[in-house]
XYZ file of C-alpha atoms in Angstrom:
720
model
C -16.425 32.060 22.945
C -15.292 28.642 23.931
C -17.211 25.531 22.481
C -19.993 23.765 24.382
C -18.803 20.644 25.690
C -20.838 17.690 26.134
C -20.625 15.672 29.444
C -21.279 12.269 30.372
C -22.064 10.366 33.519
C -19.014 8.971 35.655
C -18.570 7.424 38.761
C -17.741 9.662 41.890
C -14.480 9.984 43.220
C -13.800 10.663 46.992
C -17.471 11.546 47.434
C -17.205 14.329 45.013
C -19.026 14.066 41.489
C -16.865 14.947 38.704
C -18.300 14.832 35.138
C -16.192 13.934 32.236
C -15.661 15.652 29.040
C -17.178 14.290 25.754
C -15.679 11.052 24.343
C -17.342 11.855 21.116
C -17.053 14.738 18.457
C -18.212 18.065 19.565
C -20.698 19.780 17.747
C -22.140 23.131 18.416
C -25.170 24.868 16.798
C -23.904 28.365 16.972
C -20.599 29.748 16.878
C -19.760 32.670 19.007
C -19.282 35.746 16.842
C -17.242 38.185 19.542
C -13.527 38.102 19.001
C -11.410 36.495 21.490
C -9.211 38.618 23.851
C -6.468 40.153 22.042
C -3.373 39.601 24.354
C -2.540 36.054 26.058
C 0.810 34.777 27.760
C 0.698 31.608 25.761
C -1.055 30.108 22.540
C -1.255 26.361 22.260
C -2.258 24.768 19.021
C -3.606 21.171 19.270
C -5.194 19.401 22.164
C -2.876 16.347 22.138
C -1.669 14.917 25.289
C 1.881 16.779 25.443
C -0.142 20.160 24.456
C -2.749 19.463 27.204
C -0.063 18.886 29.855
C 1.628 22.153 29.172
C -1.596 24.130 28.988
C -2.627 22.749 32.450
C 1.016 23.526 33.900
C 1.027 26.885 32.420
C -2.606 27.848 33.719
C -1.995 26.416 37.015
C 0.967 29.003 37.865
C -0.926 32.115 36.389
C -0.377 32.430 32.774
C -2.969 33.252 30.665
C -3.542 30.336 27.969
C -5.375 30.330 24.875
C -5.888 26.619 23.688
C -7.092 26.077 20.143
C -7.731 23.207 17.880
C -8.844 23.021 14.346
C -10.786 19.854 14.767
C -13.879 19.509 16.313
C -12.875 17.029 18.998
C -10.411 16.663 21.759
C -6.986 14.870 22.020
C -5.954 14.956 18.413
C -4.052 11.758 17.566
C -4.612 10.693 21.339
C -8.434 10.741 20.896
C -11.107 8.136 21.791
C -14.052 7.732 19.543
C -17.354 5.938 19.687
C -17.949 3.704 17.200
C -20.323 6.073 15.269
C -17.866 8.867 15.782
C -14.916 6.738 14.405
C -16.823 6.000 11.311
C -17.285 9.565 10.765
C -13.596 10.063 11.188
C -12.620 7.414 8.862
C -14.994 8.987 5.950
C -13.158 12.543 6.828
C -9.823 10.968 6.532
C -10.786 9.111 3.281
C -11.773 12.573 1.822
C -9.557 14.149 -0.618
C -7.780 17.145 1.170
C -8.949 20.469 -0.084
C -6.569 22.866 -1.487
C -5.481 25.267 1.280
C -6.711 28.799 0.967
C -3.745 31.283 0.855
C -5.027 34.452 2.361
C -3.010 37.943 2.168
C -2.503 38.928 5.974
C 0.116 41.321 5.110
C -2.171 44.232 6.109
C -2.097 43.009 9.593
C 1.729 43.086 10.183
C 3.434 46.064 11.189
C 7.180 47.341 10.314
C 9.711 44.785 10.979
C 7.679 41.922 11.049
C 7.422 38.868 8.906
C 4.726 36.034 8.621
C 5.329 32.299 8.923
C 2.345 30.394 7.291
C 1.063 27.364 9.076
C -0.379 24.157 7.398
C -4.288 24.009 7.785
C -4.770 20.407 7.138
C -3.302 17.119 8.884
C -3.391 14.917 6.038
C -0.029 12.993 6.471
C -0.088 11.914 10.109
C -2.657 9.231 9.389
C -2.554 6.933 6.246
C -3.565 3.777 4.534
C -6.884 3.418 6.233
C -8.598 0.089 5.516
C -11.852 -1.152 7.186
C -13.335 -4.905 7.045
C -16.628 -5.679 8.323
C -17.141 -9.324 9.040
C -20.703 -9.125 10.750
C -22.650 -7.178 8.533
C -25.326 -7.802 5.880
C -25.028 -11.540 5.670
C -26.098 -12.136 9.552
C -28.933 -9.722 9.050
C -30.047 -11.462 5.992
C -30.079 -14.601 8.105
C -32.217 -13.040 10.813
C -34.673 -11.857 8.302
C -34.866 -15.350 6.792
C -35.299 -16.816 10.305
C -37.950 -14.312 11.011
C -39.773 -15.436 7.847
C -39.313 -18.937 8.344
C -40.731 -18.662 11.884
C -43.560 -16.740 10.607
C -44.381 -19.424 8.134
C -44.040 -21.894 10.581
C -46.547 -20.055 12.876
C -48.871 -19.941 10.045
C -48.742 -23.616 9.171
C -49.440 -24.443 12.920
C -52.408 -22.023 12.871
C -53.701 -23.967 9.948
C -53.200 -27.400 11.905
C -54.896 -26.028 15.038
C -57.903 -24.968 12.934
C -58.111 -28.358 11.273
C -57.869 -30.110 14.539
C -60.688 -28.098 15.951
C -62.674 -28.751 13.063
C -62.010 -32.433 13.387
C -62.775 -32.377 17.240
C -66.000 -30.822 16.648
C -67.160 -33.344 14.051
C -65.974 -36.108 16.760
C -68.125 -34.406 19.237
C -71.034 -34.520 16.824
C -70.687 -38.329 16.517
C -70.249 -38.824 20.203
C -73.942 -37.662 20.712
C -75.249 -40.713 18.369
C -72.775 -43.498 19.906
C -73.143 -45.039 23.448
C -71.483 -43.218 26.423
C -69.096 -45.973 27.183
C -67.603 -46.295 23.606
C -67.688 -42.452 23.266
C -65.678 -42.340 26.492
C -63.074 -44.585 25.080
C -62.685 -42.715 21.947
C -62.599 -39.253 23.579
C -59.806 -40.315 26.125
C -57.405 -41.548 23.355
C -56.954 -38.185 21.468
C -56.730 -36.420 24.673
C -53.959 -38.713 25.984
C -52.286 -38.344 22.575
C -52.098 -34.546 22.748
C -51.013 -34.719 26.096
C -47.957 -36.741 25.450
C -47.122 -35.055 22.138
C -45.617 -31.789 24.131
C -43.793 -34.138 26.627
C -42.166 -35.912 23.841
C -41.410 -32.978 21.869
C -39.828 -31.034 25.000
C -36.512 -32.507 24.959
C -35.926 -32.062 21.217
C -35.542 -28.316 21.137
C -33.895 -28.138 24.339
C -31.013 -30.480 23.844
C -29.717 -28.917 20.830
C -29.888 -25.571 22.708
C -27.685 -27.102 25.375
C -25.028 -27.967 22.958
C -24.963 -24.770 21.155
C -21.677 -22.627 22.016
C -22.344 -19.748 24.403
C -21.176 -17.015 22.043
C -24.036 -14.909 20.502
C -23.510 -13.327 17.170
C -23.426 -9.590 17.138
C -24.475 -7.976 14.074
C -23.096 -4.909 12.442
C -26.506 -3.201 12.985
C -26.083 -3.702 16.667
C -22.607 -2.293 16.513
C -23.968 0.840 15.119
C -27.128 0.967 17.185
C -25.081 0.651 20.401
C -22.087 2.681 19.241
C -21.882 5.331 21.774
C -21.000 2.422 24.207
C -17.794 1.942 22.561
C -14.594 4.263 23.265
C -12.023 3.283 20.677
C -8.523 4.790 21.064
C -6.221 5.805 18.013
C -3.211 4.996 20.070
C -2.763 2.101 22.145
C -0.487 2.676 25.246
C -0.867 1.727 29.104
C 0.044 3.472 32.151
C 3.133 2.010 34.257
C 2.252 2.057 38.008
C 5.320 3.998 38.915
C 5.610 5.906 35.590
C 5.981 9.520 35.115
C 2.403 9.995 34.019
C 0.860 8.172 37.037
C 3.095 10.375 39.304
C 2.124 13.482 37.406
C -1.567 12.701 37.658
C -1.368 12.286 41.677
C 1.222 15.372 42.038
C -1.191 17.583 40.072
C -4.431 16.226 41.566
C -5.840 15.713 37.855
C -6.213 11.971 38.768
C -9.478 13.194 40.429
C -11.055 13.724 36.970
C -10.446 9.940 35.923
C -10.777 6.518 36.839
C -8.595 3.512 36.226
C -8.520 -0.290 35.744
C -5.707 -2.573 36.528
C -4.260 -4.673 33.657
C -5.188 -8.153 35.089
C -2.811 -10.405 33.205
C 0.292 -10.330 30.847
C 0.178 -12.761 27.984
C 2.689 -13.844 25.478
C 1.981 -15.479 21.992
C 4.573 -18.477 21.427
C 4.242 -21.397 19.017
C 0.959 -20.561 18.049
C -0.441 -20.606 21.373
C -1.293 -17.961 24.105
C 0.441 -18.340 27.519
C 0.225 -16.345 30.761
C 3.491 -14.672 31.759
C 4.266 -15.243 35.496
C 5.711 -11.714 36.510
C 5.008 -11.347 40.265
C 5.910 -13.785 43.080
C 2.525 -14.910 43.398
C 2.409 -15.801 39.558
C 5.748 -17.503 39.579
C 4.857 -19.921 42.333
C 1.338 -20.533 40.778
C 2.608 -21.096 37.429
C 2.192 -24.466 35.884
C 4.480 -23.717 32.925
C 7.700 -23.672 35.010
C 9.344 -26.442 36.692
C 10.377 -26.137 40.341
C 14.172 -25.241 39.403
C 12.851 -22.512 36.755
C 10.831 -20.779 39.283
C 13.770 -20.806 41.595
C 16.060 -19.434 39.007
C 13.646 -16.768 37.858
C 12.857 -15.426 41.304
C 16.787 -15.410 41.943
C 17.325 -13.348 38.760
C 14.573 -10.936 39.396
C 15.902 -10.208 42.792
C 19.552 -9.550 41.541
C 18.059 -7.275 38.997
C 16.810 -4.625 41.542
C 20.278 -3.187 41.850
C 23.277 -2.922 39.714
C 26.134 -5.213 40.286
C 29.576 -5.616 38.921
C 28.674 -8.485 36.720
C 26.097 -6.443 35.206
C 28.238 -3.617 34.368
C 30.741 -6.101 32.531
C 27.993 -6.687 29.804
C 27.287 -3.029 29.118
C 27.046 -2.718 25.219
C 26.613 -6.301 24.552
C 23.120 -7.922 23.638
C 20.841 -8.248 26.451
C 19.953 -11.881 25.265
C 23.620 -12.772 25.534
C 23.549 -11.840 29.390
C 20.485 -13.905 29.923
C 21.908 -16.855 28.173
C 25.209 -16.511 30.456
C 22.746 -16.636 33.655
C 21.854 -20.052 32.912
C 18.441 -19.438 32.006
C 16.389 -21.789 29.841
C 14.493 -20.979 26.708
C 11.255 -20.292 28.642
C 12.617 -17.844 31.102
C 14.565 -16.120 28.457
C 11.482 -15.749 26.319
C 9.508 -14.256 29.200
C 12.357 -12.052 30.425
C 13.051 -10.553 27.043
C 9.761 -10.105 25.211
C 7.296 -9.718 28.120
C 8.985 -8.203 31.043
C 11.779 -6.108 29.478
C 9.912 -5.946 26.181
C 13.079 -5.383 24.352
C 14.795 -6.905 21.118
C 17.377 -9.464 21.263
C 20.470 -7.099 20.340
C 19.308 -4.306 22.727
C 22.238 -3.608 24.829
C 22.147 -5.022 28.329
C 22.179 -1.855 30.222
C 18.843 -1.004 28.460
C 17.308 -4.269 29.047
C 18.269 -4.200 32.470
C 16.663 -0.773 32.906
C 13.429 -1.784 31.283
C 13.382 -4.928 33.735
C 13.840 -2.691 36.845
C 10.972 -0.317 35.634
C 8.736 -3.167 35.304
C 9.401 -4.613 38.575
C 9.331 -1.440 40.323
C 5.690 -0.861 39.178
C 4.576 -4.228 40.344
C 2.345 -4.376 43.237
C 1.538 -0.677 43.784
C -1.938 -1.247 42.534
C -2.543 -4.706 41.347
C -0.661 -7.955 40.247
C 0.657 -6.362 37.136
C 2.643 -2.983 36.544
C -0.010 -1.478 34.185
C -2.978 0.679 34.727
C -5.711 1.706 31.931
C -7.948 4.614 32.221
C -11.733 3.837 32.055
C -13.479 5.047 28.829
C -10.052 4.972 27.023
C -6.704 6.910 26.649
C -8.436 9.866 25.320
C -9.734 10.801 28.884
C -6.265 11.709 29.944
C -5.676 14.801 27.832
C -9.171 15.899 28.372
C -8.560 15.715 32.246
C -5.411 18.144 31.769
C -7.497 20.430 29.513
C -10.153 20.661 32.186
C -7.595 21.421 34.782
C -6.319 24.261 32.418
C -9.823 25.514 32.117
C -10.319 25.435 35.841
C -7.477 27.847 36.106
C -8.781 30.236 33.600
C -7.601 28.765 30.314
C -9.824 29.574 27.280
C -10.638 26.761 24.730
C -12.012 26.879 21.324
C -12.339 23.911 18.896
C -12.735 24.154 15.052
C -10.553 27.312 15.390
C -7.109 27.577 14.114
C -4.183 29.899 13.562
C -2.983 30.579 10.003
C 0.025 32.539 10.509
C 2.680 33.516 13.225
C 4.032 37.177 13.233
C 7.745 37.237 13.901
C 9.821 40.134 14.763
C 12.826 40.059 12.259
C 15.475 41.670 14.773
C 14.658 39.400 17.731
C 13.735 36.433 15.818
C 10.706 35.539 18.058
C 6.901 35.406 17.528
C 4.977 38.412 18.811
C 1.573 37.403 17.798
C -0.748 34.986 16.031
C -3.285 35.436 13.133
C -6.335 33.346 13.741
C -8.810 31.901 11.038
C -10.718 35.106 11.477
C -8.118 37.347 10.866
C -7.630 38.381 14.354
C -4.402 39.372 15.730
C -3.703 37.969 19.101
C -0.253 38.895 20.855
C 1.426 36.363 22.762
C 4.905 35.566 24.553
C 4.934 31.708 23.420
C 3.574 29.605 21.131
C 3.339 25.947 21.688
C 1.872 23.688 18.603
C 1.760 20.089 17.471
C 4.153 19.258 14.777
C 1.258 18.673 12.300
C 1.050 22.423 12.009
C 4.328 22.624 10.182
C 5.009 21.842 6.657
C 6.421 18.176 6.695
C 7.764 18.825 3.142
C 10.449 21.056 4.535
C 11.643 18.754 7.317
C 15.005 17.633 6.911
C 14.156 13.718 7.446
C 10.731 11.951 6.531
C 8.685 10.668 9.369
C 8.717 7.135 10.427
C 5.177 5.448 11.005
C 3.495 2.889 13.332
C 1.275 0.027 12.274
C -2.163 0.033 13.779
C -5.239 -2.380 13.899
C -8.126 -2.098 16.089
C -10.582 -5.273 16.122
C -13.819 -5.844 17.718
C -14.144 -9.601 18.573
C -16.598 -11.733 20.105
C -14.616 -13.511 22.772
C -10.951 -13.221 24.544
C -7.931 -14.590 23.253
C -7.229 -16.608 26.348
C -10.987 -17.269 27.964
C -11.070 -17.661 31.444
C -13.604 -17.844 34.289
C -14.031 -14.131 34.540
C -15.000 -12.143 31.604
C -13.426 -8.712 33.140
C -9.928 -9.640 32.068
C -7.761 -6.707 30.462
C -4.901 -8.141 28.947
C -1.479 -7.094 27.682
C -0.179 -9.505 24.757
C 3.371 -9.452 23.665
C 4.309 -11.179 20.059
C 8.111 -11.572 19.589
C 9.195 -10.840 15.874
C 9.267 -13.606 13.678
C 10.414 -14.304 10.015
C 11.384 -10.438 9.398
C 7.970 -9.243 10.942
C 8.336 -6.690 13.735
C 7.382 -7.250 17.265
C 3.652 -6.597 18.048
C 2.028 -5.278 21.179
C -1.573 -6.150 21.833
C -3.972 -4.743 24.419
C -7.205 -6.554 24.866
C -9.826 -4.729 26.696
C -13.156 -6.136 28.034
C -16.532 -4.429 28.654
C -15.307 -3.597 32.178
C -13.174 -0.953 30.775
C -16.131 0.768 29.414
C -14.670 0.832 25.991
C -16.831 -1.858 24.290
C -20.449 -3.454 24.747
C -21.077 -6.616 26.549
C -20.362 -9.805 24.619
C -17.575 -8.102 22.736
C -13.939 -7.277 23.270
C -11.799 -4.438 21.963
C -8.356 -5.344 20.561
C -5.413 -2.927 19.773
C -2.404 -4.101 17.887
C 0.652 -1.806 17.566
C 4.113 -2.394 15.809
C 6.663 -0.386 13.922
C 5.793 -0.142 10.355
C 7.575 -2.056 7.566
C 4.807 -1.593 4.847
C 1.194 -0.806 5.314
C -0.590 -1.598 8.554
C -2.681 -4.353 6.722
C 0.502 -5.764 5.317
C 2.095 -5.816 8.754
C -0.733 -6.783 11.014
C -3.265 -8.967 9.070
C -0.949 -12.130 9.024
C -1.057 -11.900 12.780
C -4.538 -11.344 12.704
C -5.309 -14.281 10.627
C -3.308 -16.744 12.962
C -4.738 -15.480 16.195
C -8.515 -14.763 15.220
C -11.379 -16.128 13.053
C -12.918 -14.297 10.064
C -15.597 -15.203 7.629
C -12.806 -16.244 5.402
C -11.408 -18.740 7.784
C -12.581 -22.141 7.122
C -11.458 -24.029 10.214
C -13.675 -24.327 12.899
C -11.980 -23.753 16.337
C -12.374 -21.755 19.316
C -10.409 -18.619 18.372
C -12.256 -15.186 18.750
C -14.077 -14.181 15.617
C -13.559 -10.690 14.384
C -16.622 -8.808 13.999
C -15.040 -5.733 12.577
C -11.435 -4.166 12.022
C -9.541 -1.055 11.115
C -5.841 -0.813 9.868
C -4.041 2.477 9.531
C -0.604 3.892 9.660
C 0.257 6.698 12.072
C 3.360 8.921 12.217
C 5.717 7.848 14.982
C 6.313 10.912 17.145
C 9.556 9.351 18.526
C 11.218 9.432 15.163
C 9.845 12.887 14.377
C 12.425 15.642 13.916
C 12.115 19.388 13.182
C 15.803 20.092 13.041
C 16.720 22.508 10.465
C 13.540 24.280 10.376
C 13.818 28.357 11.082
C 11.426 28.511 13.847
C 11.398 31.531 16.277
C 12.877 30.802 19.687
C 9.720 31.163 21.675
C 7.753 28.593 19.417
C 7.753 25.169 20.750
C 6.807 22.049 18.888
C 5.102 18.825 20.357
C 5.359 15.556 18.638
C 2.633 12.958 18.620
C 2.238 9.553 19.934
C 5.324 7.510 19.863
C 5.935 3.473 19.665
C 6.692 3.005 23.260
C 4.206 1.266 25.507
C 4.153 3.898 28.256
C 3.946 7.629 28.290
C 7.462 8.731 29.414
C 8.376 10.670 26.376
C 5.178 12.740 26.391
C 5.552 13.773 29.944
C 9.386 14.667 29.435
C 8.365 16.794 26.349
C 5.619 18.618 28.210
C 8.117 19.274 31.113
C 11.002 20.329 28.723
C 8.613 22.824 27.215
C 7.514 24.071 30.295
C 10.760 24.878 31.808
C 11.731 26.623 28.738
C 8.956 28.890 28.920
C 8.827 29.266 32.770
C 12.185 28.100 34.211
C 11.620 29.493 37.763
C 8.346 28.098 38.103
C 7.201 24.641 39.499
C 5.940 22.128 36.830
C 2.278 21.069 37.684
C 2.120 21.899 41.415
C -0.822 20.120 43.128
C -4.142 21.815 42.553
C -6.077 22.679 45.706
C -9.092 20.396 46.684
C -12.545 22.216 46.451
C -13.198 21.695 50.164
C -9.558 23.564 50.843
C -10.848 26.879 49.022
C -11.999 29.505 51.457
C -14.476 31.976 50.188
C -14.394 35.710 51.981
C -16.983 37.567 50.577
C -16.400 38.119 46.789
C -12.774 37.153 47.011
C -11.430 33.443 47.027
C -8.327 32.264 48.312
C -6.381 29.100 48.575
C -3.293 28.351 50.753
C -1.339 30.427 47.932
C -3.709 33.365 48.284
C -4.906 32.879 44.629
C -7.917 34.612 43.594
C -8.149 33.382 39.618
C -10.143 30.251 40.105
C -13.746 31.655 39.971
C -14.392 29.754 36.784
C -14.262 26.177 38.490
C -17.755 25.272 38.745
C -17.169 22.446 40.857
C -15.555 24.472 43.883
C -17.933 24.574 46.619
C -16.864 26.502 49.852
C -16.410 24.373 52.762
C -19.596 24.597 55.077
C -17.274 24.948 58.287
C -15.388 28.065 57.924
C -13.015 29.620 60.378
C -13.117 33.397 60.444
C -10.633 35.584 62.541
C -11.351 39.117 64.141
C -8.990 39.764 66.918
C -10.452 43.416 67.561
C -14.038 42.747 67.862
C -16.018 40.605 69.944
C -18.507 38.462 67.831
C -20.871 35.569 69.050
C -22.485 34.144 65.873
C -24.773 30.986 65.963
C -26.174 29.123 63.288
C -28.815 26.697 64.686
C -30.826 25.814 61.406
C -27.783 24.588 59.334
C -26.334 22.676 62.603
C -22.977 24.860 62.325
C -21.405 27.102 64.983
C -18.657 29.160 63.645
C -15.885 30.156 66.123
C -14.721 33.831 65.866
C -11.840 35.050 67.979
C -11.175 37.765 70.365
C -9.221 37.194 73.653
C -12.474 36.435 75.342
C -14.892 33.930 73.647
C -18.549 32.735 74.554
C -19.641 29.869 72.784
C -23.046 28.242 73.379
C -24.115 24.970 72.343
C -28.051 25.030 72.703
C -28.902 21.652 71.090
C -26.530 19.851 73.468
C -27.265 21.799 76.648
C -23.579 22.616 76.714
C -22.051 26.047 77.393
C -18.350 26.218 77.095
C -16.095 29.304 77.665
C -12.710 28.979 76.668
C -10.276 32.112 76.637
C -7.124 33.258 74.871
C -7.019 31.178 71.622
C -7.968 27.991 73.302
C -9.856 25.496 70.943
C -13.556 24.771 71.221
C -15.035 21.492 70.413
C -18.676 20.725 70.010
C -20.943 17.780 69.367
C -23.689 18.438 67.194
C -26.013 16.549 65.009
C -23.058 14.596 63.078
C -21.256 13.387 66.151
C -18.109 15.621 66.507
C -17.576 18.962 64.502
C -14.055 20.410 65.623
C -13.473 24.078 64.795
C -10.105 25.115 65.570
C -8.950 28.769 65.677
C -5.591 30.070 65.822
C -4.004 32.450 63.666
C -1.089 30.072 63.446
C -1.674 28.591 59.844
C -1.091 24.948 61.213
C -3.906 25.239 63.598
C -6.360 27.109 60.982
C -6.954 24.700 57.908
C -9.981 22.672 56.488
C -8.594 19.284 55.540
C -10.162 17.248 53.077
C -7.633 14.762 51.359
C -4.428 16.686 51.397
C -2.497 14.818 48.831
C -4.970 12.806 47.078
C -2.598 9.843 47.482
C -5.381 7.248 47.023
C -7.136 9.126 44.170
C -7.423 7.401 40.982
C -5.723 4.216 40.552
C -4.581 3.507 44.118
C -7.908 4.126 45.494
C -9.579 1.403 43.437
C -7.756 -1.985 43.911
C -11.319 -3.495 43.892
C -12.002 -2.325 40.450
C -9.664 -4.981 38.933
């Protein structure tokens, strides 16, 4: 019943091979025809980040979860696409929405029930798509002309070679009639001339080649040809090293399914130039932009920000810029602190500005020299990781499968069941769905939007010796334009092909995305319309679109049942705090007595006993995890019978206890008898293999990596 999901190769984590879910669109040749189970605890509509975290948390504690999405890909507006997949998505977005077919489901409802119809098309969350290609047919035509010219040159060269050979043959015939000495002199001169011509011509072509720039032009055809090597996010965010999402990934063990890269530098756009922001102690003392006095002031201020003081409390309610000015900080330091470290506006209250500054400083140094992480293969990996955890614990997934109606009990005003796109009635206790399933025309306030731009460029905004830089760039507001956050991804993030960079721009919408962001793109990058020749990166392809701001979405006033929970989409913040908070809040309303996303057991911690399987919590519902392999060294207890089992072929010796135990080690020539729950240690082929038996649970455990403290980002400081 579930969709077949394509998998791609990913690196190994903790010596455990983990395959990732598809980054591209999911297509299945044949849809399953049988019906879904008719009863679930929770039905979830949409596979965005919030919905996916809720699905994982509920499945983890034993709830029966049905997770549906009407799209053919995972992660909704949090998705990542290949270049070809993004072109298909753009085409679908530009198509005229089909009128929704209203079907009569009244025959399914029972007495005392009413129906709430859901929207079947998400035509309002993405608007104003505009695509510009600057590396398309023109370059391809030039390549064809160059190929034709080279062919013509080769033909002329061949004709000249034939002519020279004929002249040589005629000269040879004359040599037979002349004297040997004269013939020798005449023969040496053309040979020497032919030998000198290539030597004289060799420096000619090589010298222009040395002066040519190192950039290699990439055509549109090459972007399409290597399109599967792109992973382009619809939303642009980063993970704070000490943010709630990183803590949740580590706590739940979901971090085992993903890999992360450090953001290597933080930049700012100021006075038309890109400057690096000194944010750590090492950056401050290595900075050439700051004087010695400014370095001391900055370090003193950052140290004082760690804890709240009475002086800071006195500025509550006053602008953060005013507080910075009163600290005797110069313009440089005020700019860095306000726009690149706190990342707030000038009129932001001081308490909010200080809180943002502390959050930034707390995240420094945990995984690298900056406070940010980025998932390899794009942000769309994170929702898919949580979906995978839900599937491991029994969640059922169907793409291109939707729900048309909610069945509500009039008296209790609660949702009893849903009707899917096939007309099947599915009973449930709770429904969780993304806001796009609601009719936005009935909302009290219209939603706010974000302006987004995605650029494929041929070089970095700030070139350096390393081509593996992943940069975060802040652009302060200027002349009425909003502040812009830019994330520049290199090929090391596995989101673009070598020789290109993927640049994401995001700001609050004032007009359309093109109106808001194209002036900045024109100042920072070169296009085919740019006449000036400079070292700015050239834009090969760009996409502009507006997206609903999840932070500004409101469903207040809608008559929704008490057990229907709404999830909002991505917001304008750089981190993921709002999404994690939404998921935790929904989970607590559904299951107030349960722990939110408890740690999932490691595969090596799962003990199989015949057909049953148990973890430390005696759970038996994890049979669907195809990654779980029983630990080869299992301890089994039988206090009533004497057992002596040996496994010489596999190099394993299992200890089974009775008051008297007799263990033999044939390979090592050792025979050790230990009585009354004593520990038996043997040294076999692998060095030391310790089997410890004790009915006390502290003594009888198979330990792999108990907390996965180093899994994911913290395990890979070298990946930066």
